[in-house]
XYZ file of C-alpha atoms in Angstrom:
736
model
C -0.193 0.050 0.045
C 1.594 3.417 -0.787
C 2.122 5.448 2.138
C 0.076 8.391 1.414
C -3.101 5.783 1.729
C -1.898 4.465 5.396
C -3.847 6.435 8.011
C -1.362 5.307 10.672
C 1.652 7.429 9.400
C 1.359 11.256 10.285
C -0.136 13.600 7.736
C 3.316 15.260 7.084
C 4.598 11.570 5.934
C 1.688 11.019 3.822
C 2.172 14.522 2.282
C 5.380 13.534 1.565
C 4.557 10.499 -0.424
C 1.620 11.621 -2.116
C 3.659 14.892 -3.010
C 6.636 12.544 -4.676
C 4.010 10.824 -7.211
C 2.230 14.418 -8.273
C 3.112 15.843 -11.712
C 3.878 19.503 -11.956
C 0.292 20.180 -12.875
C -1.240 18.088 -10.348
C 0.933 20.435 -7.804
C -0.307 23.571 -9.036
C -3.932 22.756 -9.260
C -3.823 21.871 -5.249
C -2.410 25.842 -5.471
C -5.407 27.128 -7.156
C -9.032 28.181 -5.880
C -10.451 30.270 -9.069
C -13.971 28.893 -9.103
C -16.655 30.943 -7.486
C -18.187 27.675 -6.076
C -21.800 29.060 -6.461
C -21.536 29.412 -10.057
C -20.538 25.919 -10.756
C -23.678 24.595 -10.894
C -27.379 25.139 -11.870
C -30.295 24.164 -9.701
C -33.555 22.914 -11.503
C -36.208 22.438 -8.851
C -34.448 19.607 -6.508
C -32.192 18.616 -9.087
C -28.460 19.901 -9.344
C -26.211 20.063 -12.418
C -22.666 20.440 -12.406
C -21.845 22.907 -15.373
C -18.975 22.222 -17.656
C -16.633 25.182 -16.374
C -16.408 22.835 -12.920
C -15.668 19.773 -14.943
C -12.798 21.634 -16.877
C -11.128 22.627 -13.937
C -11.071 19.205 -12.597
C -9.971 18.044 -15.548
C -7.539 20.363 -16.371
C -5.407 19.854 -13.139
C -6.779 15.947 -12.298
C -8.461 16.775 -9.443
C -9.154 20.411 -7.393
C -7.023 22.038 -4.801
C -9.815 24.296 -3.040
C -13.110 24.993 -3.773
C -14.988 28.441 -2.861
C -18.117 29.224 -1.610
C -20.359 26.588 -3.081
C -23.137 27.371 -0.205
C -22.569 31.111 -0.178
C -26.110 33.206 -0.915
C -26.117 36.797 -0.987
C -26.962 39.573 -4.097
C -23.370 38.871 -5.301
C -23.316 35.165 -5.800
C -27.074 35.946 -6.728
C -28.490 32.948 -4.657
C -31.757 32.821 -3.191
C -33.894 30.181 -1.361
C -35.148 29.673 -5.008
C -31.460 29.138 -6.759
C -29.535 28.031 -3.827
C -28.458 25.691 -1.497
C -30.069 24.765 2.112
C -31.248 21.873 4.013
C -30.057 18.202 2.418
C -29.674 19.452 -0.844
C -26.817 21.645 0.260
C -25.051 18.345 1.798
C -25.837 16.384 -1.272
C -24.465 18.883 -3.667
C -21.339 18.656 -2.075
C -20.855 15.168 -2.292
C -21.884 15.236 -5.681
C -18.955 17.772 -6.258
C -16.132 16.157 -4.072
C -17.247 12.636 -5.553
C -16.780 14.088 -9.206
C -13.515 15.644 -7.612
C -12.175 12.093 -6.258
C -13.660 10.290 -9.443
C -11.511 12.379 -11.774
C -8.250 12.705 -9.795
C -5.329 10.290 -10.807
C -4.125 9.709 -7.482
C -7.856 10.345 -5.781
C -6.857 13.544 -3.824
C -10.069 15.138 -2.092
C -10.738 18.756 -2.608
C -11.143 21.669 0.722
C -13.809 23.682 0.806
C -13.857 27.328 2.037
C -16.695 29.290 3.046
C -16.868 33.052 4.343
C -17.827 33.235 8.084
C -16.989 37.039 8.624
C -20.049 36.739 11.616
C -21.489 33.360 10.870
C -21.793 31.370 7.641
C -22.777 33.330 4.787
C -25.156 30.379 3.617
C -28.853 30.110 3.423
C -29.798 28.875 6.833
C -26.616 30.022 7.965
C -26.221 31.194 11.539
C -25.259 34.692 11.965
C -24.305 36.387 14.607
C -23.663 40.337 15.057
C -20.724 41.632 13.067
C -16.926 42.289 14.827
C -17.182 45.311 16.171
C -20.470 44.355 18.115
C -19.032 41.498 19.269
C -16.306 43.696 20.725
C -18.527 45.707 22.678
C -19.469 42.877 24.488
C -15.877 42.130 26.025
C -16.680 38.409 26.407
C -14.432 36.114 24.872
C -16.042 33.292 26.967
C -19.545 34.090 25.263
C -17.811 34.366 21.574
C -15.832 30.960 21.675
C -19.473 29.414 22.609
C -20.931 31.253 19.718
C -17.797 30.140 17.207
C -18.224 26.576 18.197
C -22.276 26.782 17.278
C -20.834 28.406 13.609
C -18.170 25.065 13.355
C -20.665 22.832 14.577
C -23.087 23.903 11.236
C -20.103 24.216 8.991
C -18.489 20.893 9.612
C -22.247 19.496 9.010
C -22.496 21.170 5.552
C -18.695 19.926 4.386
C -17.052 22.796 5.088
C -13.227 22.771 5.550
C -11.929 26.488 5.792
C -14.059 28.885 7.355
C -12.661 32.512 6.174
C -13.214 34.481 9.323
C -12.429 38.200 10.328
C -10.317 38.206 13.236
C -6.913 40.096 11.964
C -8.236 43.688 11.008
C -7.444 46.662 13.918
C -10.095 49.850 13.135
C -7.855 52.774 13.070
C -10.076 54.971 11.048
C -13.647 54.769 11.443
C -14.268 55.902 7.822
C -13.162 52.590 6.311
C -16.680 51.047 5.305
C -15.188 47.484 6.385
C -14.985 49.106 10.077
C -17.708 46.853 11.282
C -15.503 43.527 10.455
C -12.740 44.667 13.397
C -13.734 43.951 17.104
C -11.977 47.086 18.464
C -9.784 49.769 17.932
C -7.444 48.156 20.506
C -4.957 45.475 19.835
C -5.133 43.582 23.149
C -9.288 43.274 23.160
C -9.125 42.287 19.085
C -6.354 39.371 19.471
C -8.299 37.973 23.036
C -11.609 37.746 20.823
C -9.848 36.730 17.770
C -8.332 33.954 19.581
C -11.619 32.962 21.278
C -13.468 32.352 17.643
C -10.705 30.342 16.173
C -10.607 28.680 19.050
C -14.561 28.332 18.986
C -14.811 27.403 15.007
C -11.636 24.725 15.520
C -12.865 22.774 18.348
C -15.302 21.468 15.722
C -12.502 20.301 13.127
C -12.840 23.228 10.770
C -9.888 25.116 10.295
C -10.257 28.916 10.168
C -8.711 31.203 7.575
C -8.088 34.630 9.694
C -8.157 37.375 7.528
C -6.418 39.678 6.723
C -2.988 40.039 7.052
C -1.994 42.931 7.805
C -2.927 46.248 8.809
C -5.853 46.884 6.658
C -7.078 48.958 9.316
C -4.453 51.470 8.393
C -5.453 52.407 5.526
C -4.616 56.085 4.036
C -8.044 58.210 4.704
C -9.974 54.901 5.282
C -10.115 53.945 2.074
C -10.008 50.387 1.720
C -7.225 48.385 0.320
C -5.136 51.615 0.580
C -1.556 51.943 1.520
C -1.015 51.832 5.309
C 1.761 54.644 5.387
C 3.145 53.168 8.777
C 6.646 51.831 10.074
C 7.364 48.073 11.743
C 6.822 49.686 15.180
C 3.391 50.395 14.510
C 2.903 47.441 12.617
C 4.268 45.350 15.836
C 2.458 47.230 18.417
C -1.089 47.643 16.720
C -1.744 45.211 14.065
C 0.202 42.133 14.629
C -0.206 40.953 17.879
C -4.154 39.556 16.492
C -1.902 37.686 14.158
C 0.539 35.972 16.693
C -2.526 35.341 19.265
C -4.352 33.443 16.485
C -0.742 31.469 15.573
C -0.499 30.743 19.330
C -4.179 29.252 19.388
C -3.219 26.895 16.345
C -5.089 28.722 13.635
C -4.927 26.636 10.358
C -4.663 29.659 7.437
C -4.144 33.200 7.117
C -5.427 35.328 4.071
C -2.986 37.943 2.922
C -4.700 41.461 2.733
C -5.194 43.577 -0.318
C -3.111 46.875 1.353
C 0.709 47.409 0.766
C 2.682 48.463 3.406
C 5.279 50.908 2.702
C 5.657 50.412 -0.314
C 5.563 46.469 -0.089
C 2.384 44.920 -0.850
C 1.101 42.393 1.584
C 0.724 39.343 -1.047
C 4.641 39.680 -2.192
C 5.920 40.620 1.307
C 7.992 37.881 1.926
C 9.176 39.074 5.397
C 5.754 39.645 6.540
C 4.435 36.101 5.195
C 7.402 33.774 5.628
C 9.759 35.879 7.957
C 7.230 36.591 10.684
C 4.486 34.721 10.370
C 6.053 31.492 9.548
C 9.589 31.681 10.955
C 8.737 34.037 13.896
C 5.412 33.000 14.843
C 5.658 29.508 14.504
C 2.649 29.631 11.890
C 2.252 25.743 10.415
C -0.970 26.343 8.180
C -1.506 27.700 4.696
C -1.607 31.410 3.359
C -4.640 32.130 1.315
C -4.583 35.275 -1.125
C -7.559 37.332 -1.135
C -9.906 37.807 -4.020
C -8.046 38.372 -7.110
C -5.463 40.206 -5.359
C -2.550 38.257 -6.615
C -3.315 39.792 -9.834
C -2.957 43.167 -8.409
C 0.379 42.297 -8.361
C 0.559 43.414 -12.236
C 0.810 46.958 -10.913
C 4.014 46.519 -9.860
C 4.870 43.435 -11.724
C 3.419 44.459 -15.210
C 3.307 40.675 -15.630
C 0.850 38.452 -14.535
C 3.071 35.296 -14.774
C 5.511 36.903 -12.859
C 2.544 38.292 -10.390
C 1.961 34.526 -9.334
C 5.590 33.439 -8.824
C 6.239 37.091 -6.833
C 2.828 35.582 -4.509
C 3.916 32.178 -4.050
C 7.697 32.799 -3.150
C 6.785 35.596 -0.831
C 4.625 32.811 0.956
C 0.892 32.794 -0.508
C -0.005 28.721 -0.762
C -3.291 29.028 -2.267
C -5.020 31.632 -4.724
C -7.924 32.860 -4.747
C -9.919 33.378 -8.299
C -7.164 34.668 -9.811
C -5.050 34.247 -13.453
C -1.778 34.452 -11.793
C -1.576 31.366 -10.191
C -2.968 29.407 -12.894
C 0.407 30.711 -14.904
C 2.735 29.083 -12.211
C 3.550 26.582 -14.492
C 4.470 28.798 -17.306
C 6.376 30.972 -14.468
C 8.134 27.625 -13.759
C 9.594 27.505 -17.226
C 10.821 31.081 -17.350
C 12.599 30.411 -14.410
C 10.501 33.208 -12.524
C 10.377 30.246 -9.437
C 11.485 26.591 -8.656
C 9.550 23.639 -8.337
C 10.579 23.839 -4.799
C 8.672 26.955 -4.381
C 5.877 24.985 -5.563
C 6.489 21.868 -3.735
C 6.942 23.569 -0.117
C 3.292 24.992 -1.034
C 1.863 22.103 -2.246
C 3.494 20.001 0.589
C 1.117 22.607 3.296
C -2.187 22.169 1.582
C -1.543 18.282 1.510
C -1.080 17.937 5.039
C -3.733 20.152 6.021
C -6.182 17.853 4.038
C -4.467 14.821 5.662
C -5.263 16.381 9.105
C -8.865 17.547 8.298
C -9.388 13.321 7.444
C -10.391 14.047 3.877
C -8.847 10.999 2.428
C -10.621 8.828 4.745
C -14.071 10.568 5.105
C -14.028 12.868 2.045
C -18.207 13.119 2.279
C -20.843 14.089 4.490
C -24.024 12.557 5.895
C -27.371 13.612 4.239
C -29.673 12.886 7.182
C -33.203 14.416 6.419
C -33.469 14.733 10.249
C -30.900 17.545 10.055
C -30.023 19.687 13.007
C -31.420 22.950 12.709
C -29.823 26.255 13.732
C -32.343 28.698 14.785
C -31.856 31.256 17.329
C -34.475 29.643 19.708
C -31.939 26.224 19.655
C -28.797 27.762 19.733
C -29.453 31.200 21.764
C -25.535 32.115 21.516
C -26.036 35.016 18.872
C -29.049 36.373 21.134
C -26.529 36.494 23.986
C -24.028 37.839 22.235
C -26.631 40.740 20.805
C -27.612 41.487 24.362
C -24.167 42.149 25.876
C -23.044 44.518 22.444
C -25.476 46.909 23.363
C -23.779 50.283 24.507
C -25.871 52.919 26.568
C -23.865 55.867 26.545
C -26.192 58.518 27.959
C -28.846 58.190 30.183
C -30.565 61.335 31.970
C -33.103 61.389 34.304
C -32.984 57.964 34.554
C -35.094 58.346 31.167
C -34.540 54.159 30.520
C -35.842 51.926 31.324
C -39.547 52.590 30.255
C -41.679 51.065 32.753
C -44.858 53.102 32.591
C -47.004 51.207 30.240
C -49.252 54.064 30.358
C -47.197 55.852 28.131
C -47.572 55.857 24.174
C -44.558 55.224 22.262
C -43.410 56.938 18.823
C -41.230 53.997 17.488
C -39.706 56.054 14.212
C -36.210 55.691 11.942
C -35.290 53.771 9.513
C -33.693 51.106 11.338
C -36.818 50.327 13.409
C -38.068 47.913 11.288
C -35.584 46.599 8.742
C -33.859 43.548 9.596
C -31.038 43.598 6.860
C -30.254 46.967 8.581
C -28.974 45.399 11.814
C -27.431 42.351 10.151
C -24.595 43.711 8.342
C -22.543 42.781 5.315
C -21.180 39.411 4.257
C -24.742 38.264 5.170
C -26.901 35.615 3.522
C -30.652 35.949 2.798
C -32.825 35.319 5.911
C -36.111 33.027 5.747
C -39.202 34.549 5.856
C -39.910 35.381 9.975
C -36.514 34.715 10.914
C -34.609 37.552 13.357
C -36.189 40.385 15.357
C -36.637 44.145 14.118
C -36.578 46.575 17.262
C -40.060 47.124 16.088
C -40.946 43.206 16.107
C -39.277 43.399 19.551
C -40.885 46.021 20.974
C -44.419 44.851 20.212
C -46.434 42.951 22.678
C -44.939 44.365 25.571
C -48.068 46.212 27.289
C -46.969 49.563 25.629
C -49.036 51.144 22.335
C -46.503 51.465 19.925
C -47.148 53.784 16.743
C -44.106 53.381 14.035
C -43.161 55.429 11.507
C -39.941 54.535 9.298
C -39.205 57.986 9.377
C -38.980 58.405 5.539
C -42.093 61.344 5.815
C -41.070 63.935 8.179
C -44.610 65.426 8.497
C -46.146 62.085 8.966
C -43.541 61.120 11.848
C -43.797 64.411 13.584
C -47.746 64.080 13.456
C -46.983 60.081 15.143
C -44.534 61.811 17.609
C -46.971 64.833 18.796
C -49.276 61.974 19.669
C -46.859 60.265 22.334
C -45.360 60.746 25.317
C -42.142 59.208 24.329
C -40.319 58.909 21.020
C -37.672 56.486 20.573
C -35.804 57.117 17.273
C -34.022 54.208 15.654
C -31.312 55.567 13.510
C -27.951 54.637 11.806
C -26.336 53.070 8.904
C -26.882 50.607 6.866
C -24.634 47.678 5.037
C -27.372 45.941 3.244
C -26.872 44.725 0.062
C -30.293 43.509 -0.574
C -31.254 47.096 -2.087
C -30.293 46.680 -5.888
C -26.467 47.329 -5.316
C -23.636 46.905 -7.994
C -20.170 44.825 -7.443
C -16.818 44.788 -7.838
C -14.765 41.536 -9.247
C -14.380 40.396 -6.134
C -17.582 41.147 -4.283
C -16.819 44.746 -2.682
C -20.029 46.845 -3.275
C -20.110 49.794 -5.655
C -22.395 52.202 -4.267
C -24.140 54.445 -6.647
C -26.753 57.458 -5.912
C -30.742 56.529 -4.379
C -28.808 53.267 -2.829
C -29.178 53.417 1.228
C -25.847 51.319 1.685
C -23.437 53.456 3.801
C -20.957 50.945 5.107
C -19.407 47.649 4.302
C -16.940 46.493 1.774
C -16.241 49.232 -0.648
C -18.416 51.672 0.826
C -15.967 54.015 2.566
C -17.387 57.621 4.502
C -15.832 61.172 4.392
C -18.214 62.589 6.198
C -19.255 59.990 9.126
C -22.521 61.384 9.032
C -26.261 59.809 9.513
C -26.935 59.110 5.662
C -30.468 60.404 4.173
C -32.913 62.572 6.003
C -31.767 61.385 9.510
C -30.533 64.541 11.009
C -33.498 66.425 9.875
C -35.688 64.160 11.482
C -34.114 64.270 14.686
C -34.294 68.227 14.623
C -37.970 67.785 13.917
C -38.980 65.697 16.406
C -36.668 67.212 19.211
C -38.806 70.730 18.623
C -41.459 69.005 20.101
C -39.940 68.516 23.321
C -40.846 65.116 24.094
C -38.985 62.780 25.514
C -36.259 61.337 23.892
C -34.497 58.034 23.668
C -32.240 57.699 20.534
C -30.431 54.430 19.153
C -27.932 54.100 16.679
C -27.377 50.678 14.444
C -24.598 50.939 12.257
C -21.501 49.519 11.183
C -19.208 52.280 12.257
C -18.643 54.988 14.501
C -20.607 58.491 13.579
C -20.102 61.969 14.281
C -23.463 62.639 16.238
C -22.026 65.301 18.702
C -25.610 67.059 18.118
C -27.645 64.085 18.910
C -25.783 63.281 22.164
C -26.255 66.066 23.630
C -30.000 66.982 22.748
C -31.272 63.199 23.379
C -32.469 61.914 26.849
C -30.941 58.584 26.250
C -28.498 56.952 23.877
C -28.026 53.563 22.858
C -25.224 52.519 20.475
C -25.561 49.007 18.416
C -23.039 48.004 15.966
C -25.177 45.770 13.610
C -26.522 43.675 16.609
C -27.412 40.363 14.388
C -30.744 38.550 13.204
C -32.135 38.841 17.233
C -30.760 42.297 18.075
C -34.394 43.723 17.945
C -35.502 41.333 20.895
C -31.841 42.475 22.729
C -32.436 46.061 22.313
C -35.874 46.162 23.454
C -35.377 43.958 26.295
C -33.001 46.771 27.391
C -35.519 49.326 26.799
C -37.955 47.686 28.997
C -35.476 47.048 31.839
C -35.730 42.973 31.433
C -31.994 43.413 31.674
C -29.377 45.646 31.889
C -27.245 47.156 29.032
C -23.286 45.522 29.394
C -21.717 46.983 26.442
C -18.581 48.739 26.503
C -17.007 50.605 23.305
C -14.617 48.707 21.365
C -13.862 51.820 19.115
C -13.871 56.068 19.948
C -16.372 57.970 18.483
C -15.060 61.148 17.298
C -16.799 65.165 17.298
C -15.964 65.191 13.916
C -14.511 63.984 11.045
C -11.497 66.232 11.429
C -10.426 64.821 14.964
C -9.450 61.373 13.268
C -7.798 59.615 14.460
C -9.727 59.579 17.794
C -7.834 56.040 19.144
C -7.367 56.376 22.592
C -3.778 54.382 22.509
C -1.961 57.458 20.533
C 1.407 58.344 21.234
C 2.709 60.529 24.178
C 4.988 62.331 21.687
C 2.284 64.791 21.549
C -1.569 65.722 22.613
C -3.916 63.690 21.326
C -7.002 65.242 19.716
C -6.169 68.675 20.431
C -7.985 71.515 18.028
C -8.517 75.193 18.818
C -12.452 74.748 17.049
C -13.468 71.531 18.632
C -13.507 70.603 21.808
C -11.078 68.255 23.395
C -11.064 64.687 23.107
C -13.732 62.317 21.239
C -17.236 62.308 22.091
C -17.335 58.852 23.768
C -13.820 57.318 24.085
C -12.817 53.348 23.926
C -14.299 51.926 27.277
C -17.199 54.129 27.525
C -20.605 52.304 28.496
C -22.787 51.395 31.582
C -25.889 49.917 32.900
C -28.957 50.302 35.007
C -27.715 49.572 38.374
C -24.833 50.977 40.746
C -21.341 49.166 40.894
C -19.210 50.266 43.822
C -15.378 49.110 43.453
C -13.351 49.047 47.112
C -10.590 46.995 48.964
C -8.094 47.552 46.262
C -4.978 45.583 46.800
C -1.641 45.334 44.826
C 0.757 42.145 44.877
C 4.290 42.526 42.675
C 6.591 39.777 42.542
C 9.132 40.322 40.319
C 7.795 40.917 36.772
C 3.980 40.178 37.353
C 1.454 42.143 39.213
C -2.176 41.175 40.616
C -4.734 43.802 41.215
C -7.322 42.595 43.767
C -10.548 44.290 43.961
C -14.396 44.157 45.482
C -17.505 44.839 43.278
C -20.441 45.046 44.971
C -23.591 46.058 43.135
C -25.923 48.309 45.257
C -28.418 48.854 42.465
C -31.694 47.349 41.660
C -30.686 44.974 38.645
C -28.114 42.352 37.968
C -25.189 44.091 36.388
C -22.345 42.854 34.259
C -18.905 44.443 35.648
C -16.224 45.038 32.933
C -12.957 46.291 34.566
C -10.455 47.021 32.632
C -6.741 47.419 33.028
C -4.761 49.883 31.531
C -0.449 50.289 31.604
C 1.176 53.441 30.739
C 5.066 53.110 30.832
C 6.558 56.049 32.374
C 9.778 55.948 31.005
C 11.028 53.800 28.086
C 13.746 53.733 25.328
C 10.731 54.495 22.749
C 8.240 56.823 22.654
C 5.482 55.468 24.563
C 1.567 55.366 24.272
C -0.537 57.557 27.093
C -2.324 54.142 27.838
C -2.709 50.765 26.666
C -5.309 48.307 27.559
C -3.631 45.382 28.933
C -6.137 43.211 31.182
C -10.223 42.668 31.530
C -12.481 40.646 32.759
C -16.406 40.613 32.351
C -18.292 39.202 35.375
C -22.053 39.106 36.462
C -22.791 40.660 39.732
C -26.132 39.933 41.286
C -28.219 42.928 42.894
C -26.995 43.106 46.399
C -23.867 40.954 45.769
C -20.521 41.855 46.100
C -17.882 39.530 44.435
C -13.787 39.509 44.687
C -12.058 40.038 41.007
C -8.196 39.916 40.496
C -6.799 40.865 36.976
C -3.068 39.967 36.931
C -0.380 41.270 34.495
C 2.924 39.340 33.335
C 6.315 40.223 32.000
C 5.417 40.277 28.495
C 2.477 42.868 29.487
C 5.040 45.035 30.445
C 7.950 44.525 27.777
C 8.158 46.825 24.326
C 9.214 46.667 21.246
C 13.040 48.849 21.807
C 15.114 50.808 19.854
C 16.714 47.639 17.687
C 12.892 46.335 17.417
C 13.768 43.701 20.301
C 10.498 42.779 22.312
C 12.191 43.488 25.672
C 11.596 43.887 29.360
C 13.114 47.066 30.023
C 12.244 47.449 34.076
C 11.455 50.772 35.568
C 7.963 52.806 36.495
C 4.865 51.437 35.212
C 1.348 53.616 35.459
C -1.712 50.903 36.281
C -5.302 52.265 35.670
C -8.413 50.705 36.590
C -11.353 51.658 34.774
C -15.151 50.465 34.057
C -17.587 52.914 31.970
C -15.225 55.020 31.136
C -14.466 56.396 34.351
C -10.733 56.266 36.167
C -11.727 53.689 39.298
C -7.990 53.734 40.719
C -4.436 54.987 39.593
C -1.159 53.510 40.774
C 2.783 53.465 39.942
C 3.915 50.137 40.425
C 8.112 49.460 40.242
C 9.467 46.472 38.346
C 13.238 45.112 38.133
């Protein structure tokens, strides 16, 4: 028996044996992911017919390396309930495709299947979570890991081997349309949450391809895929930690980013993809290209054949929809690369296939009694939504609403549009799935009068007849509104399209779209009690709203069950516990407003604007009254433990989110004014007192020194304990 067929041997031994039996074209086929999986079939009722495009690709390479997006459903793919895959049909189609590949592979090599899962599976009946920025507001890594496990379980049952998950982008400019895909502006919070989703999904034996590597959140002017004009220090301090933590968690894939850093495209950056990722971080998995990104290297090579070779030698193993990797044989003949370069990449792909158990178990069960991934059966998405909502203002205890004798005017474009609360990269939802704010607020004993806000006069009339006005404003990454698309699926927004966020939708103003400010101003004139709920994928410059409204809630696309979560907070069924994962500017001219700027300058200081952002990272509070006391510090060599008690003296069960920040008092390089280094989220029942401990170790006090070595220099460190944006305790510790 051939070694590669012997399941008793290691994945690496089997892969090496198989590699030695392959032709050059078979090897190159393992590195290509050219097909749009949602285009390779025709559906006629419940019958699936595979297209010639797919069959020709398999014939060309005597197999198939990776197939992208067989299950994908959204306006770009064109797949709907009527034309796409779901249920048993989805599983049988995967088996049909895999069977065809195996039967037409000389060596019987199965394919890998990749699928988008930026905040849940982008497929019909896919289990959808709040977007990453909403998840960041939860500060709850344990809950995210549980939710990731649910996603992984569903992906596994549908035959997905590689989940493309947004985990690495750090939000440094909210003008960027993909802000919603970031966990935070803070590298530590983003890293902890990135690790949690990787561990959750991969616990179900589905590999995560973490994206995007690297510094995509640092684009010039907030423009998607633009240059990251930063040096290595900013890269190391802000943008690389999430990738390192994902590597430490054993992530199986990394996707390169579109942008260039200091003149070098990420897809051509050998120091980044090989030097740092593999040699420094010990990454053993596969590096995948972003969509058609290899072909974009033509801008510097002028030769598509050379572009493919350049990406491969830099460290890219698997292409995505590009032509460059399909020309690797020509690149080999021209001497642009060696067969050893190809072998190194192919070996990693084959090892992954053996690790996934594909050679022994290439097919999935097509059981009729399939698991239903409903939000009732799996409440993790709702729980994340509940914990993601941030209360930023509550003048005179406007919230929660308890007097059911009051009539409520519910107004605004995001009050009853399910697609405006689920974000970009979302599939179509079946009828009745999810809850909007209107649906959540109904049947709670209050009389609700609704208007979508489009007609200002009608909205004012509704508001006049009510005691309280709830305005649900914000943005939309809703692709289901006639959006056009670029070659890689990014949105191309034209006049009349409501979408104002998402991939390809960058903003120069950070203003609310449409007539929303006019609606707010006209309703404000009535002098009613006003509650404003912002639902969006990025921070908006909303100083006037914050000043005039009586209560303000911010919800970064909370997912299908977001309306229920918001209504529960409005009516006091639970206390809000979200904390801002990103700072909110007063004006777009303030940018950048991230909290952890360098101490070499006075940040966010302009003569014609108030100092500091409108709301800063970490702000947010609940309905109860938490008291921090009995704070004690224990210093042992290079580690510090902070012990403290939290007592709930209010009337609601409440989550505390203590955050520990570090400031270096003296260093060989310019430090930041403060940096988050530890946090925990803990539920304190009303009347309860709990002791909490936060601990920092040597690594938390280390810096990238003047020679770019990660070094513990020792000395004085200022530690600050905060919650809800308020300073609780501050002290200086000395470490040797």
